[in-house]
XYZ file of C-alpha atoms in Angstrom:
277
model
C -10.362 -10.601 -16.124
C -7.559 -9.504 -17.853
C -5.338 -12.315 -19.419
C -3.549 -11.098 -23.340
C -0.717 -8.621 -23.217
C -2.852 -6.390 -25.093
C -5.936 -6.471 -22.039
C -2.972 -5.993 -19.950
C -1.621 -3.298 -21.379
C -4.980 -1.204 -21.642
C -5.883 -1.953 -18.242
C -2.414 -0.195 -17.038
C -3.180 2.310 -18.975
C -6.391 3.006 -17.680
C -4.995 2.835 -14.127
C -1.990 5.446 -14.886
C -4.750 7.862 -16.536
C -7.018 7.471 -13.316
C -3.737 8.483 -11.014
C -1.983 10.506 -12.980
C -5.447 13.327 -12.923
C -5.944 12.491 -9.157
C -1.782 13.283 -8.560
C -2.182 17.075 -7.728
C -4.694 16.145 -5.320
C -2.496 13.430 -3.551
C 0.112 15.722 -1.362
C -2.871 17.791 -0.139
C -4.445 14.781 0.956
C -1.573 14.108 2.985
C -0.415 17.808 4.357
C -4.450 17.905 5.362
C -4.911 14.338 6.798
C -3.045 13.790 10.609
C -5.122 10.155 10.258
C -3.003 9.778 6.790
C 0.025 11.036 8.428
C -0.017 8.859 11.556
C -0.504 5.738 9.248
C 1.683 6.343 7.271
C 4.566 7.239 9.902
C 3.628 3.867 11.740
C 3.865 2.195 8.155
C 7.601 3.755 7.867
C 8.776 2.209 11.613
C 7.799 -0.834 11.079
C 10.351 -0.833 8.284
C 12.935 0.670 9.326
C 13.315 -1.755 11.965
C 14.878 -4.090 9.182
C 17.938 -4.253 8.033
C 18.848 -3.072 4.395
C 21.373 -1.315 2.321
C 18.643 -0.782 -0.976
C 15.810 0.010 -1.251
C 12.461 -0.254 -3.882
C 9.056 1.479 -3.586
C 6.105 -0.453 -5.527
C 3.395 2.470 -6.317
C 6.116 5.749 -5.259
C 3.274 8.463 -6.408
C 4.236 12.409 -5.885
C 7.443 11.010 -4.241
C 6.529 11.784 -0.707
C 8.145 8.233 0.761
C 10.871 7.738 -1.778
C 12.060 11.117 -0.931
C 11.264 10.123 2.613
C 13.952 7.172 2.088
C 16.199 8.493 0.200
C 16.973 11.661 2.194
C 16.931 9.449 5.441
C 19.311 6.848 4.113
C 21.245 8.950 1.526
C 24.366 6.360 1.279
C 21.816 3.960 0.192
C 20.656 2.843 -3.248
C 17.068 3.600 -3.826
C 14.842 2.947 -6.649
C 11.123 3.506 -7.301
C 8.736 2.883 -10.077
C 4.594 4.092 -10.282
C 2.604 3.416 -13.398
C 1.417 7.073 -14.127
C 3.871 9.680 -15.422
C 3.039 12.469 -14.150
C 3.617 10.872 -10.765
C 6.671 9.940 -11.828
C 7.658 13.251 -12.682
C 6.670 14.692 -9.484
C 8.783 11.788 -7.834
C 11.757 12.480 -9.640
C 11.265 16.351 -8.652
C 11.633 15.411 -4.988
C 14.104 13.057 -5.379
C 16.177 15.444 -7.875
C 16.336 18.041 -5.196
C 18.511 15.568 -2.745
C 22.314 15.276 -3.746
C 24.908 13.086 -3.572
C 22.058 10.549 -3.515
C 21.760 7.431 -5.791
C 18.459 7.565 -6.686
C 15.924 6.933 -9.754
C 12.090 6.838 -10.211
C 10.389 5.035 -13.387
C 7.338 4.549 -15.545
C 6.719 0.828 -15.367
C 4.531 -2.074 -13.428
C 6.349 -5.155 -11.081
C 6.217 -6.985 -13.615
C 8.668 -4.780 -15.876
C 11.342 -4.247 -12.904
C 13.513 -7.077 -14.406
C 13.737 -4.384 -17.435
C 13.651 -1.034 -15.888
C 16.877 -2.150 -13.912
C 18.773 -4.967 -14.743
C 21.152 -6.786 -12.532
C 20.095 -4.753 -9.746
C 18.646 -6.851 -6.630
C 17.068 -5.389 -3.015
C 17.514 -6.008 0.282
C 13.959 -4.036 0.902
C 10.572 -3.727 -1.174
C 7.869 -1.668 0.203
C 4.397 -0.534 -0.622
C 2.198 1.759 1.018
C -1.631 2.533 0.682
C -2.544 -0.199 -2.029
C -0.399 0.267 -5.269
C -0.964 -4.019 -5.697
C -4.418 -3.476 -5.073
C -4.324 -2.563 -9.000
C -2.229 -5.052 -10.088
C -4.207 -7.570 -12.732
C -2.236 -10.522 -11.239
C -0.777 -10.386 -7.510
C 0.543 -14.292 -8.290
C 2.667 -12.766 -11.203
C 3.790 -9.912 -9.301
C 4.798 -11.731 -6.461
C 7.059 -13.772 -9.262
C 8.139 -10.634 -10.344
C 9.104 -9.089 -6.782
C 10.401 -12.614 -5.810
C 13.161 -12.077 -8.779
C 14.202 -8.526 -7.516
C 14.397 -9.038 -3.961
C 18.029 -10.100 -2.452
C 17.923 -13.399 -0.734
C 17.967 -12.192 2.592
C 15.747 -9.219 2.067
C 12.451 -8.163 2.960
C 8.862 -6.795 1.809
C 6.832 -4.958 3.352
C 3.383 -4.298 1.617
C 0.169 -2.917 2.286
C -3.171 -3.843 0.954
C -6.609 -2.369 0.427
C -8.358 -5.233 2.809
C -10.890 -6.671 1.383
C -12.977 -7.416 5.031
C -13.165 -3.399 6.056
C -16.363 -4.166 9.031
C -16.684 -0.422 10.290
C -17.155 0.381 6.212
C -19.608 -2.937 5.906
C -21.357 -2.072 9.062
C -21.724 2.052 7.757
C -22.903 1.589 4.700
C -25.546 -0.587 5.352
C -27.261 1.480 8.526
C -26.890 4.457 5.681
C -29.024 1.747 3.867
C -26.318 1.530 1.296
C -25.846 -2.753 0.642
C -24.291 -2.530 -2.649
C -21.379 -0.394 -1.448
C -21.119 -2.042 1.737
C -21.043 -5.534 -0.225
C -18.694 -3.944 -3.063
C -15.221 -5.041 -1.300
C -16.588 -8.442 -0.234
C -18.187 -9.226 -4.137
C -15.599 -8.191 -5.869
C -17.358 -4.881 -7.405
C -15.369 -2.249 -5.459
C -13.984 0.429 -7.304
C -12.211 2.897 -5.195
C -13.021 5.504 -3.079
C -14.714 8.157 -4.890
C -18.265 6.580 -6.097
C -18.140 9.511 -9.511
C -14.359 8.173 -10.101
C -14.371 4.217 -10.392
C -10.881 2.717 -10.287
C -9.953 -0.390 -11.395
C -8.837 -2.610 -8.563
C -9.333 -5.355 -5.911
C -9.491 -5.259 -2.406
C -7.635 -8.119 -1.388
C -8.157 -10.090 1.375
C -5.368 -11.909 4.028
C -6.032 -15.449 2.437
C -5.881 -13.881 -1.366
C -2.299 -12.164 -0.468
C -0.726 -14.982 1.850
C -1.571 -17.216 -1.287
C -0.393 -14.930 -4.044
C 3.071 -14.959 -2.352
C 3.211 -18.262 -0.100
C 5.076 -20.574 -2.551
C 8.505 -18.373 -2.276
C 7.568 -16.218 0.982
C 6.469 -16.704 4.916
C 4.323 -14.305 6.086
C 6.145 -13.165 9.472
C 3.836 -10.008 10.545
C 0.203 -8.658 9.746
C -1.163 -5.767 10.992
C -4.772 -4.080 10.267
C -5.204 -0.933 10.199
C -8.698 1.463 10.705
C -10.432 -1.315 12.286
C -11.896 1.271 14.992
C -9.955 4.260 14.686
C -11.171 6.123 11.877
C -10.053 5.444 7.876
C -7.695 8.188 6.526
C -10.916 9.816 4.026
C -12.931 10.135 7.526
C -10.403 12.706 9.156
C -13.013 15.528 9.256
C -15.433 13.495 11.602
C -12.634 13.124 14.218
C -10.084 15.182 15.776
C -7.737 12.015 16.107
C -4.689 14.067 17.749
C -7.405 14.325 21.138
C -8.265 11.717 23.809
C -10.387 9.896 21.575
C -8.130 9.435 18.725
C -5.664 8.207 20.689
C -7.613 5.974 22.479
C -9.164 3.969 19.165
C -5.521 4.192 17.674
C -4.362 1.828 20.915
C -7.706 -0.095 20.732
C -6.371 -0.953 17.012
C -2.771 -2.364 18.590
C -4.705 -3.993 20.913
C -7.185 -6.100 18.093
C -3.666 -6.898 15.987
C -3.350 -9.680 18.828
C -6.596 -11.258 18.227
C -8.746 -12.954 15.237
C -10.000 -9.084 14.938
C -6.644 -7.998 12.969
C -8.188 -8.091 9.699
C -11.110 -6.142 9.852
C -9.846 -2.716 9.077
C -9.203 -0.515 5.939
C -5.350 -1.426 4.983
C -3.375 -4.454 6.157
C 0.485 -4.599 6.223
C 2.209 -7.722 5.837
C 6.258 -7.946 5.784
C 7.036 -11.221 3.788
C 10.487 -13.128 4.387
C 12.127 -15.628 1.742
C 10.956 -19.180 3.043
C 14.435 -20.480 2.331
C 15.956 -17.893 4.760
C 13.597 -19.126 7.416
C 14.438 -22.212 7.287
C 18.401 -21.548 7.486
């Protein structure tokens, strides 16, 4: 449990060290994954359906959806922040090379975006593949998002899901319990077993909690409930019959109890105060 400034502070620390030695390997994950690529694209249409003139990415990485954003919507404003440096630097690489653009990438947690930019507000927050998965308090971070999101904006975040079956069920016909328990008890650490990461998987009740006193949930999706989890791309060849088949079985199992039983989930949050008006 982290809980002084000082825990806090290590803990981020240890998180930004863990990401930024993994960064060269993060845009070959994603050049070399289609599953990664087709999750991520459906990720991206779901929010551009809203409306927004600004934009802030939780967890940017090597840049690839900042620089996505930005050089889509270059009249916008766009802002980004990761915890580990040498992401950051990579960011601000890809998001150097557009001009005319008003863009900027920093070092710094949710919790430090009243600081990193003042005064500044936006109509959109976003997070892809789990960057509040490694946040030491989603309750203060949804405070913290809460104070830099405009009052008609909206979030759209992704989790880690806590309740991945397929992974459960896996693991524990490889005769495996402790990993396929590890989301579920709390003892996950990542995806590469040599590598442990700290972090929660976070399930739909944990994250509709964290964020329900100021926010209404108005969409959740699952993701990799049948068709296959982005580090499983070499057991399928997803662009066939197949693929596509399990990818439509997923849309399907969003409309029932099912929805939150795969490996991410995506939830776009609305102020409840702009419901209600």
């Amino acid at each position: 449990m982290v809980s002084s400034p000082a825990e806090k502070a290590a803990y981020y620390e240890e998180v930004a060290r863990y990401f930024d030695e993994e960064a060269p390997l993060f845009e070959r994950h994603y050049e070399n994954n289609p599953i990664l690529q087709r999750i991520r694209g459906d990720f991206r249409s779901l929010t551009v359906t809203r409306s927004f003139a600004s934009g802030l990415e939780i967890g940017c990485g090597p840049g690839i959806d900042i620089a996505w954003f930005a050089g889509s919507y270059p009249a916008l404003r766009w802002r980004a922040i990761d915890i580990a440096p040498r992401m950051v630097e990579e960011a601000r690489a890809k998001t150097g090379a557009l001009a005319g653009v008003d863009v900027r990438v920093e070092v710094g947690a949710p919790e430090n975006l009243a600081a990193l930019f003042p005064e500044e507000c936006f109509d959109l927050i976003y997070c892809y593949f789990g960057a509040l998965n490694t946040v030491p308090d989603l309750r203060e971070t949804a405070l913290a998002l809460s104070h830099a999101l405009t009052p008609q904006g909206t979030m759209v975040l992704t989790f880690v899901n806590r309740w991945f079956l397929f992974d459960i069920v896996w693991n524990l016909l490889r005769l495996r319990p402790r990993r396929a328990l590890a989301r579920i008890t709390g003892s996950w650490a990542g995806y590469s077993p040599g590598r442990p990461l700290a972090s929660s998987a976070r399930s739909a009740r944990e994250v509709r909690r964290a964020f329900a006193p100021e926010f209404s949930c108005i969409e959740a999706r699952g993701y990799s409930i049948v068709y296959p989890a982005w580090y499983r791309h070499r057991f399928l060849p997803v662009d066939g019959r197949l693929g596509h088949l399990l990818w439509r079985i997923d849309q399907l199992l969003n409309h029932t109890p099912f929805w939150n039983l795969g490996e991410y989930t995506l939830y776009i949050f609305k102020r409840r105060e702009e419901m209600t008006s």
